[in-house]
PDB file of C-alpha atoms in Angstrom:
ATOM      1  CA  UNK D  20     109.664  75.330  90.873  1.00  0.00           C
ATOM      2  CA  UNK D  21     112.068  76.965  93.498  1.00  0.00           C
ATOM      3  CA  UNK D  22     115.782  77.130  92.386  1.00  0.00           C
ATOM      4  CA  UNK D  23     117.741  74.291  94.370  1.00  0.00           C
ATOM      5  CA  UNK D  24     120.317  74.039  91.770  1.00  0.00           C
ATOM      6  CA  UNK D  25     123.555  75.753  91.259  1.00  0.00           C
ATOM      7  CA  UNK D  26     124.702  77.281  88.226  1.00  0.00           C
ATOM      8  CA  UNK D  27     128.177  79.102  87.503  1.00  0.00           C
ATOM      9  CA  UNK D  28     127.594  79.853  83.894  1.00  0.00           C
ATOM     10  CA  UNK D  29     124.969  80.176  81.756  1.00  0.00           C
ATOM     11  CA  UNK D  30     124.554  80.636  78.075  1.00  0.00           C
ATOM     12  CA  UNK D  31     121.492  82.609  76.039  1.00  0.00           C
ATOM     13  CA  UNK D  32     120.365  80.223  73.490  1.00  0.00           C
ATOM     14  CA  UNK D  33     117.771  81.002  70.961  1.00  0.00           C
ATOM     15  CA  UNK D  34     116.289  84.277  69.952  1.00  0.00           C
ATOM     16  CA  UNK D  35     116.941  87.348  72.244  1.00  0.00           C
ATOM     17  CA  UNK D  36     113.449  88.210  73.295  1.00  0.00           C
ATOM     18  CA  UNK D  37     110.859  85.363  72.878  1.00  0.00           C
ATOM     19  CA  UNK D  38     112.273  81.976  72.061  1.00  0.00           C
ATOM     20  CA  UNK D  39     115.420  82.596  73.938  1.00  0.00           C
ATOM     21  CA  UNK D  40     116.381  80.246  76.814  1.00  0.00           C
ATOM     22  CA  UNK D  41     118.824  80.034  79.149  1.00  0.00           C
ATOM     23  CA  UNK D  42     121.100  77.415  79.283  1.00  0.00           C
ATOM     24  CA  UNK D  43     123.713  75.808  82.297  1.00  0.00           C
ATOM     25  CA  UNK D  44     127.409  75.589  80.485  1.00  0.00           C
ATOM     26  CA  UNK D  45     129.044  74.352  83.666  1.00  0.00           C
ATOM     27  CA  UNK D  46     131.082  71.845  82.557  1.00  0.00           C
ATOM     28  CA  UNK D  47     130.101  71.951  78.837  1.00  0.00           C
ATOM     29  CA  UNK D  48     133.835  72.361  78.366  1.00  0.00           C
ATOM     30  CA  UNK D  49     134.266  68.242  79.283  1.00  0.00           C
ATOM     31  CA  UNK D  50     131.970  67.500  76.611  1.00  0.00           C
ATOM     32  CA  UNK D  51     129.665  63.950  76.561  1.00  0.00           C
ATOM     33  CA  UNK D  52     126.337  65.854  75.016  1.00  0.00           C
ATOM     34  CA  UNK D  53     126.063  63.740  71.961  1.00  0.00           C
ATOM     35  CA  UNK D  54     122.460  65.161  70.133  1.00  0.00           C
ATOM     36  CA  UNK D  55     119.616  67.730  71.535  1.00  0.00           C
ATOM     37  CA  UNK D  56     115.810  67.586  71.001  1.00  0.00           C
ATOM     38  CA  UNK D  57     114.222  70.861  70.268  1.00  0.00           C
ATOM     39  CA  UNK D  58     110.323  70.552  70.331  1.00  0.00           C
ATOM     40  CA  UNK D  59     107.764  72.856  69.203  1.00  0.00           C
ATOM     41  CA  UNK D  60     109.860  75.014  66.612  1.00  0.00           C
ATOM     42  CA  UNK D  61     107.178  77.001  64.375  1.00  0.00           C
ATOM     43  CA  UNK D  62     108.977  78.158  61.437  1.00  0.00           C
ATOM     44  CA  UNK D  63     111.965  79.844  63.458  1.00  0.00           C
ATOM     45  CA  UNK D  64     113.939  78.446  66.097  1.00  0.00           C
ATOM     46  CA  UNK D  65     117.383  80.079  66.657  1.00  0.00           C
ATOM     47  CA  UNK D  66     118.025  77.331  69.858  1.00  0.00           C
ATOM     48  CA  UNK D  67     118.661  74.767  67.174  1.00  0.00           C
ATOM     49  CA  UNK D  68     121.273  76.658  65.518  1.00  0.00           C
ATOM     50  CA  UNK D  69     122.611  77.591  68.573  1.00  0.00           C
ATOM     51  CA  UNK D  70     123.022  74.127  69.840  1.00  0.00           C
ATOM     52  CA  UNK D  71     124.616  72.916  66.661  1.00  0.00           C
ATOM     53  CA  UNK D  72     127.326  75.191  66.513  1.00  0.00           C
ATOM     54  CA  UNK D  73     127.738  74.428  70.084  1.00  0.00           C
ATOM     55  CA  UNK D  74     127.749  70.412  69.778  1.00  0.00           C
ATOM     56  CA  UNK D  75     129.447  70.671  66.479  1.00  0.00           C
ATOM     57  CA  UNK D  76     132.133  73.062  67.940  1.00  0.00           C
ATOM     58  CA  UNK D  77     132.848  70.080  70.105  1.00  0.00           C
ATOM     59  CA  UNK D  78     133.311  67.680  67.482  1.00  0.00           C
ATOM     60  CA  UNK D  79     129.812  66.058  67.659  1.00  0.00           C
ATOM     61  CA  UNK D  80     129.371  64.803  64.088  1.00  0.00           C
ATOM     62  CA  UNK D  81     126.301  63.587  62.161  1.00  0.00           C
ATOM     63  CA  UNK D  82     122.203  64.774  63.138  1.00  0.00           C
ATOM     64  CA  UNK D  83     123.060  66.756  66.395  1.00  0.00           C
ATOM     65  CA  UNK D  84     119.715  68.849  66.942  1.00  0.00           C
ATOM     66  CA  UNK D  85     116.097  66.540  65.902  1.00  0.00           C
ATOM     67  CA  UNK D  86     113.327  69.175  65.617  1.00  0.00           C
ATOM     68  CA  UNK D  87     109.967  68.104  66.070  1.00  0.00           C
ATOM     69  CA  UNK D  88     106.886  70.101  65.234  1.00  0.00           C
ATOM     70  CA  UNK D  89     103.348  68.843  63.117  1.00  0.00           C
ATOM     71  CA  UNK D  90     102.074  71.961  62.722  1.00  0.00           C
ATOM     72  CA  UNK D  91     104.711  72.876  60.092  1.00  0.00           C
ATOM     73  CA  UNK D  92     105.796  72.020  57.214  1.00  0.00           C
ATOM     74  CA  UNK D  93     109.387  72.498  58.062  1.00  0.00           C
ATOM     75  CA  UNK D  94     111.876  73.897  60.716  1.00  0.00           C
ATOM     76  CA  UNK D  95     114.896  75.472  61.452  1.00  0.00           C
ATOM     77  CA  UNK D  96     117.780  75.147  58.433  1.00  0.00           C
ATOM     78  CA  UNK D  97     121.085  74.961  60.237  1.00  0.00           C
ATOM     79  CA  UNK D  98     124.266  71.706  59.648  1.00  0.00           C
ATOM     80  CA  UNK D  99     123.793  69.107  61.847  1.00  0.00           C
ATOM     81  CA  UNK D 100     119.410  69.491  62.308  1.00  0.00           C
ATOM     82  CA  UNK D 101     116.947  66.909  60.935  1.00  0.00           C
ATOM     83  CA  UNK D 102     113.209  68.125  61.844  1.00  0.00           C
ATOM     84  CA  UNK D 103     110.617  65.808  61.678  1.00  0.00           C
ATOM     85  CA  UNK D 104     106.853  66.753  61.307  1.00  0.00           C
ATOM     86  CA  UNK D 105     105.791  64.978  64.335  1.00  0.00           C
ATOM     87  CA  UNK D 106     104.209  66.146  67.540  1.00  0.00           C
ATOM     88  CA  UNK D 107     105.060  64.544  71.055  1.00  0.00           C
ATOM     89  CA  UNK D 108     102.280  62.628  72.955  1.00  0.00           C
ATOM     90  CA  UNK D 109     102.611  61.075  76.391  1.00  0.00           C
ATOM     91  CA  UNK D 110     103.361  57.442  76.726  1.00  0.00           C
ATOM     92  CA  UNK D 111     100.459  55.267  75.756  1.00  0.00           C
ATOM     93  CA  UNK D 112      98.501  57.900  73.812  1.00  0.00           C
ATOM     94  CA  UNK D 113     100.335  57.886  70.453  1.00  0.00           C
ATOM     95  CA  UNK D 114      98.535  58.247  67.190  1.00  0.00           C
ATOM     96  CA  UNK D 115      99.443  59.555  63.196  1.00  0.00           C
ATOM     97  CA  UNK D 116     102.000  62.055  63.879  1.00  0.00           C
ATOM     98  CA  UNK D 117     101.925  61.996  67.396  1.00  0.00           C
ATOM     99  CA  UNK D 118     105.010  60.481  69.110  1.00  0.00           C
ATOM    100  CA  UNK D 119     105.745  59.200  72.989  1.00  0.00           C
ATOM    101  CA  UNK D 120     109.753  60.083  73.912  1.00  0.00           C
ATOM    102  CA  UNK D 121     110.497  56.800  73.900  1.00  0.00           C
ATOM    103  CA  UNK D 122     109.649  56.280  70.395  1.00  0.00           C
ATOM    104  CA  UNK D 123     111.288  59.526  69.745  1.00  0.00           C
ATOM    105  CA  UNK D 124     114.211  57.677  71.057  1.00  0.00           C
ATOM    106  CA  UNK D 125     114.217  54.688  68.696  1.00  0.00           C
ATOM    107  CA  UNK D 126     113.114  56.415  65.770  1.00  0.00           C
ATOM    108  CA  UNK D 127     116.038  58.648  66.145  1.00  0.00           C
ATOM    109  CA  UNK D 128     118.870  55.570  66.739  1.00  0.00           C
ATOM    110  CA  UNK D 129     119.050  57.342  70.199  1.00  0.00           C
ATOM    111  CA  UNK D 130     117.128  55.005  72.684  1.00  0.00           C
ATOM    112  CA  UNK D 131     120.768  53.372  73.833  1.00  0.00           C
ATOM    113  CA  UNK D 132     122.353  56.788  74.334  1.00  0.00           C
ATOM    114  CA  UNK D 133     123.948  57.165  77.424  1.00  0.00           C
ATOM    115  CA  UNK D 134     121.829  58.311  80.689  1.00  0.00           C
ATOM    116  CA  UNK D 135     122.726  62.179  80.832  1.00  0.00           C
ATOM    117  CA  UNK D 136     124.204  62.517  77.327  1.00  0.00           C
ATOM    118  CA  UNK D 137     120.889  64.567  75.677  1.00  0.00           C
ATOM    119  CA  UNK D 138     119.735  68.132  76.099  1.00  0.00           C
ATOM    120  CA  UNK D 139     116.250  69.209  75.277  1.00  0.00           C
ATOM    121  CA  UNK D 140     114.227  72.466  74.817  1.00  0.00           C
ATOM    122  CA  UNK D 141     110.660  71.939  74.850  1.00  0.00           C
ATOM    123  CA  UNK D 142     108.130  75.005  73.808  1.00  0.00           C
ATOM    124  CA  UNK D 143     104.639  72.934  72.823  1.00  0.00           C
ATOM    125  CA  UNK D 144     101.579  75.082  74.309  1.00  0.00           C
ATOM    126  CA  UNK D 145     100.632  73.598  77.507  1.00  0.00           C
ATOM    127  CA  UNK D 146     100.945  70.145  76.192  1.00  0.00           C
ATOM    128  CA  UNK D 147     104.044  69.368  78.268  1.00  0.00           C
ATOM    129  CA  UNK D 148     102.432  68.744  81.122  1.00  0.00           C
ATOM    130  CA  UNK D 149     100.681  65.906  80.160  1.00  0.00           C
ATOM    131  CA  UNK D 150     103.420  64.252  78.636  1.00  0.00           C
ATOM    132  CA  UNK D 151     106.074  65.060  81.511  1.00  0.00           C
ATOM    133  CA  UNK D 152     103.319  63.602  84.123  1.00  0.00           C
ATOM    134  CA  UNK D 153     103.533  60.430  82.392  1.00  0.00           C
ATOM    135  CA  UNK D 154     106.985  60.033  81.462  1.00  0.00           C
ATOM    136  CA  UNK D 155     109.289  57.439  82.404  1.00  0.00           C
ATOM    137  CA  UNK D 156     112.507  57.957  84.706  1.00  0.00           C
ATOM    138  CA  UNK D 157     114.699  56.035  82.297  1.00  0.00           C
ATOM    139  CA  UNK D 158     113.624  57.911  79.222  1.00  0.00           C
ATOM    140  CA  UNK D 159     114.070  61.162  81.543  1.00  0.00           C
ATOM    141  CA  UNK D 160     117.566  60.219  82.752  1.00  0.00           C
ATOM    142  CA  UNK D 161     118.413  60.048  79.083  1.00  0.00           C
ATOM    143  CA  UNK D 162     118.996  63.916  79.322  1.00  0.00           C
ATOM    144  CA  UNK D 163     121.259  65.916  80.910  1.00  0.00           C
ATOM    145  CA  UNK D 164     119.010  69.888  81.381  1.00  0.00           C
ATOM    146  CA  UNK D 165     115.680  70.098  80.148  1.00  0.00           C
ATOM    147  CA  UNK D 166     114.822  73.609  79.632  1.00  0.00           C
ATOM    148  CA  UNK D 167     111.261  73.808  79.254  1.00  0.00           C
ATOM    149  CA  UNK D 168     108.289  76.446  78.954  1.00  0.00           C
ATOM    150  CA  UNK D 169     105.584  75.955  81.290  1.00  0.00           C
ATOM    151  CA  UNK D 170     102.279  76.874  80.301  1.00  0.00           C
ATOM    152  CA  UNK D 171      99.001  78.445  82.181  1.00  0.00           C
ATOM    153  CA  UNK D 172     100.072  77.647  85.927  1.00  0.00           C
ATOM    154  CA  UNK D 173      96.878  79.345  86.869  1.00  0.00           C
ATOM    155  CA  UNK D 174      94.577  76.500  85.931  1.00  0.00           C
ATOM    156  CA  UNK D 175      94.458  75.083  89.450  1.00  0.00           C
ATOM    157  CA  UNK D 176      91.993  72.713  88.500  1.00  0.00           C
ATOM    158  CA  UNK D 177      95.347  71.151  86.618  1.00  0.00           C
ATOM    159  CA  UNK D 178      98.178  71.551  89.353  1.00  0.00           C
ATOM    160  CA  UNK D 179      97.685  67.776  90.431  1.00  0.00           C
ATOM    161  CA  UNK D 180      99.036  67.128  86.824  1.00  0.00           C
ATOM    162  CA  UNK D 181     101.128  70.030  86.785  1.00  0.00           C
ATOM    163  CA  UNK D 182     102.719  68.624  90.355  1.00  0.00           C
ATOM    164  CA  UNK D 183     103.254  65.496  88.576  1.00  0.00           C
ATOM    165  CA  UNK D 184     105.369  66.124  85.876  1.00  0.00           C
ATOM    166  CA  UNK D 185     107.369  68.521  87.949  1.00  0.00           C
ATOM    167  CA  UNK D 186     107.842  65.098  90.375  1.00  0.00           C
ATOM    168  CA  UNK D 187     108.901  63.029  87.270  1.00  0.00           C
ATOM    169  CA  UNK D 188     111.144  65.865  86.987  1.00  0.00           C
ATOM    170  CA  UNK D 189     112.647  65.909  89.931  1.00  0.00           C
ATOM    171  CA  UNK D 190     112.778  62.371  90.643  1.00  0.00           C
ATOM    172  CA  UNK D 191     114.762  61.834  87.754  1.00  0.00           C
ATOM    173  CA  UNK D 192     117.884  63.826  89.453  1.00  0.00           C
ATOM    174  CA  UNK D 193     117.238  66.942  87.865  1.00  0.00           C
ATOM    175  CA  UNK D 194     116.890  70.460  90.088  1.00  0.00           C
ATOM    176  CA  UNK D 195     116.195  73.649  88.987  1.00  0.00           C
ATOM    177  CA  UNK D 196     118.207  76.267  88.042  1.00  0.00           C
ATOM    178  CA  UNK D 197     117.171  78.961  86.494  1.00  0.00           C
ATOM    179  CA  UNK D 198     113.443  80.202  85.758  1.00  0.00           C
ATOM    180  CA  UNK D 199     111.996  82.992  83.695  1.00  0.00           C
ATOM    181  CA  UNK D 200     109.056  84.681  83.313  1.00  0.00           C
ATOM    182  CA  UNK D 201     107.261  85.120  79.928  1.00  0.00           C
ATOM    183  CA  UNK D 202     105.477  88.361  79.991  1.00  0.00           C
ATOM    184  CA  UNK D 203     103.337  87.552  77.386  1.00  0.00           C
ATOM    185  CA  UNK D 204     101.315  86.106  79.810  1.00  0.00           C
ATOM    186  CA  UNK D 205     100.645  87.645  83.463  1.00  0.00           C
ATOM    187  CA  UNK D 206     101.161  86.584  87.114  1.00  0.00           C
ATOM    188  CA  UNK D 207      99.350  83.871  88.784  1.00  0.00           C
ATOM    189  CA  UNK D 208      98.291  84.977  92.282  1.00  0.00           C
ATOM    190  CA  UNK D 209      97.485  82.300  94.890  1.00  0.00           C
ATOM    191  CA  UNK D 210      94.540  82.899  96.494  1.00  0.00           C
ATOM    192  CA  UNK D 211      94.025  83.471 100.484  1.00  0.00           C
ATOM    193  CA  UNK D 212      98.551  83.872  99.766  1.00  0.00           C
ATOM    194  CA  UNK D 213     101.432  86.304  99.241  1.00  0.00           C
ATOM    195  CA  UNK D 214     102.463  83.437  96.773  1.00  0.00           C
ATOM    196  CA  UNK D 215     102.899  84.257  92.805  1.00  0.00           C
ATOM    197  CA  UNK D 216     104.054  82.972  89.645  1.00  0.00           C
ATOM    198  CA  UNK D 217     104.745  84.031  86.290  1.00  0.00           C
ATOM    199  CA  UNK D 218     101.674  82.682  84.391  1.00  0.00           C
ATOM    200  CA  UNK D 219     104.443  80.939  81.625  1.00  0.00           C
ATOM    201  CA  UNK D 220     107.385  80.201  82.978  1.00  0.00           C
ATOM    202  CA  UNK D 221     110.601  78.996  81.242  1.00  0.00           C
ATOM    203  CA  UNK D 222     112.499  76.380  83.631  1.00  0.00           C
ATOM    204  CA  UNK D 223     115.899  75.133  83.375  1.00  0.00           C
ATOM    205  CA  UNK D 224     116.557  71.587  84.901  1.00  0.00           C
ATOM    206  CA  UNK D 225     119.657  70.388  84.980  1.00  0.00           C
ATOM    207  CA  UNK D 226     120.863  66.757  86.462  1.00  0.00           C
ATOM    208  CA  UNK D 227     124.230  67.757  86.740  1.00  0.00           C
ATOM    209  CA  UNK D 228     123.808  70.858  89.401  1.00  0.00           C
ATOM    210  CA  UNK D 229     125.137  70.963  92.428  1.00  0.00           C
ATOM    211  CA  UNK D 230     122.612  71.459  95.275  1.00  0.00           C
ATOM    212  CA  UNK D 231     122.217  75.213  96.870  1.00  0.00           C
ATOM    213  CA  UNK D 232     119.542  76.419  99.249  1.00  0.00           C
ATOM    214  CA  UNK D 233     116.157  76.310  97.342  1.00  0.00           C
ATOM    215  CA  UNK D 234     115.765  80.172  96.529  1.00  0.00           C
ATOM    216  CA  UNK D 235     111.646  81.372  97.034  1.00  0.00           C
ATOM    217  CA  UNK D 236     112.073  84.451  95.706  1.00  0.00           C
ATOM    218  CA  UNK D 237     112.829  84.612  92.085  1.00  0.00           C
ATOM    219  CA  UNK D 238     116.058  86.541  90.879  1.00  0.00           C
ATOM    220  CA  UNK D 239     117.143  87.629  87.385  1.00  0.00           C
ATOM    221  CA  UNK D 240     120.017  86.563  85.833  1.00  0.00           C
ATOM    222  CA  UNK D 241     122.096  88.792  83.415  1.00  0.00           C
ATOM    223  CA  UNK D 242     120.881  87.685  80.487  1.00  0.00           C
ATOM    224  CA  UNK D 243     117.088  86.975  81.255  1.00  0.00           C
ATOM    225  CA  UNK D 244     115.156  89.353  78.518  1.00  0.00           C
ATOM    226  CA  UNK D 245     111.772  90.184  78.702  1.00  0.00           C
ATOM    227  CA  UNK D 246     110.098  87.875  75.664  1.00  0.00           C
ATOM    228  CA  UNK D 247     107.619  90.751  74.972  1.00  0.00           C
ATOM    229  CA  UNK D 248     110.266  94.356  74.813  1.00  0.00           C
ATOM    230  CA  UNK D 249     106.992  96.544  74.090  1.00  0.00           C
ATOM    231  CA  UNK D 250     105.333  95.079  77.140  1.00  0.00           C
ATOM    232  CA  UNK D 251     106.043  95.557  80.945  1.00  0.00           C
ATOM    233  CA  UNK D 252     108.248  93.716  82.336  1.00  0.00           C
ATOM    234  CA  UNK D 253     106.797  90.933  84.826  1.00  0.00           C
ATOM    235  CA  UNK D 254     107.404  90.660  88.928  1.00  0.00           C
ATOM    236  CA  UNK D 255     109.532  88.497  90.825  1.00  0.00           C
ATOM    237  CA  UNK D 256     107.934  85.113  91.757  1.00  0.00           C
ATOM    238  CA  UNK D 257     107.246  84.604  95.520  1.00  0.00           C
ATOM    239  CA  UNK D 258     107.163  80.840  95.557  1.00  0.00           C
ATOM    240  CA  UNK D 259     105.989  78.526  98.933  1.00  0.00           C
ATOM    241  CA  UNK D 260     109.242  76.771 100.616  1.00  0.00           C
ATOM    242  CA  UNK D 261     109.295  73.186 101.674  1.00  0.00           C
TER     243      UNK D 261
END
């Protein structure tokens, strides 16, 4: 979870305190995102209308933003976003309103989009991990930054999963660049370590990065907020190197 990615720009999308991610916009300007995925939306999610007006601002016609959530009845209202009551389930575990990406794919007319030409923001309550650990590098390479929200890294009786889809991750050409704590949630400290970790964590991988030295000491960028204002605001990570 280290940053080993480079970023020049980024951009706040999403609510300013909790539901608010950043974004890479290095070479947004050259365009080739053709739809996003925003999954897990509750009944307010201010990434999807920030990501239409981006894609639409680049001529991006049509659905541009597919929200998925079952446990409303509806999402987001903004041009260009189609949600769909359905939740996301790793490959091979599907069931009534529980989808695997690659079916996302299909039943969205996306599955022959081009490798690196989708974004996604995915918020779903721990239940990433299981789906990210199983994933498949083609479906993965679909996407150009996955910015996701990483859920209860102090289960340690779960980091073999949790090192999984973080591999599936990374093997798919994406590094991080950018990662937030949600202080909502505490600090996870390593036993027997100096090591810690924002309990949730929001991560931004990006495939498109160029590489930097991998940074083990967290640093904020200008327009990290903390999610929770009322609350105190959270320590740097101190993450392991190589």
């Amino acid at each position: 979870l280290r940053v080993c990615g480079g970023c020049e720009k980024f951009e706040r999308l999403g609510e300013e305190t909790d539901g608010g991610y950043l974004t890479c916009m290095d070479g947004w300007e050259h365009g080739g995102v053709k739809a996003a995925f925003s999954m897990g939306v509750e009944h307010h999610d201010k990434w999807s209308q920030d990501m239409s007006r981006l894609l639409r601002g680049q001529g991006v016609g049509g659905t541009v933003v597919h929200q998925f959530d079952c446990t409303v009845s509806g999402g987001q209202q903004c041009p260009g976003c189609v949600f769909h009551p359905i939740c996301i389930a790793p490959e091979g575990e599907e069931k009534p309103s529980y989808w695997g990406m690659s079916t996302v794919l299909k039943k969205t007319d996306l599955a022959a989009a081009k490798d690196r030409s989708l974004i996604m923001k995915m918020d779903i309550e721990a239940a990433e991990w299981a789906i990210l650990a199983k994933e498949r590098a083609d479906v993965l390479r679909k996407f150009r930054q996955v910015i996701l929200e990483f859920h209860w890294l102090d289960k340690e009786f779960n980091h073999k999963q949790y090192d999984a889809a973080v591999g599936a991750l990374l093997g798919a050409g994406f590094r991080v660049v950018h990662i937030h704590g949600n202080n909502y949630a505490g600090m996870y400290y390593v036993p027997g370590t100096d090591y810690s970790v924002p309990n949730v964590l929001e991560v931004t991988f990006a495939a498109d990065s160029q590489p930097i030295q991998c940074q083990d000491r967290q640093t904020l960028q200008a327009l990290d907020k903390d999610n929770n204002p009322g609350w105190q605001s959270l320590p740097m990570a101190h993450l392991p190197g190589a």
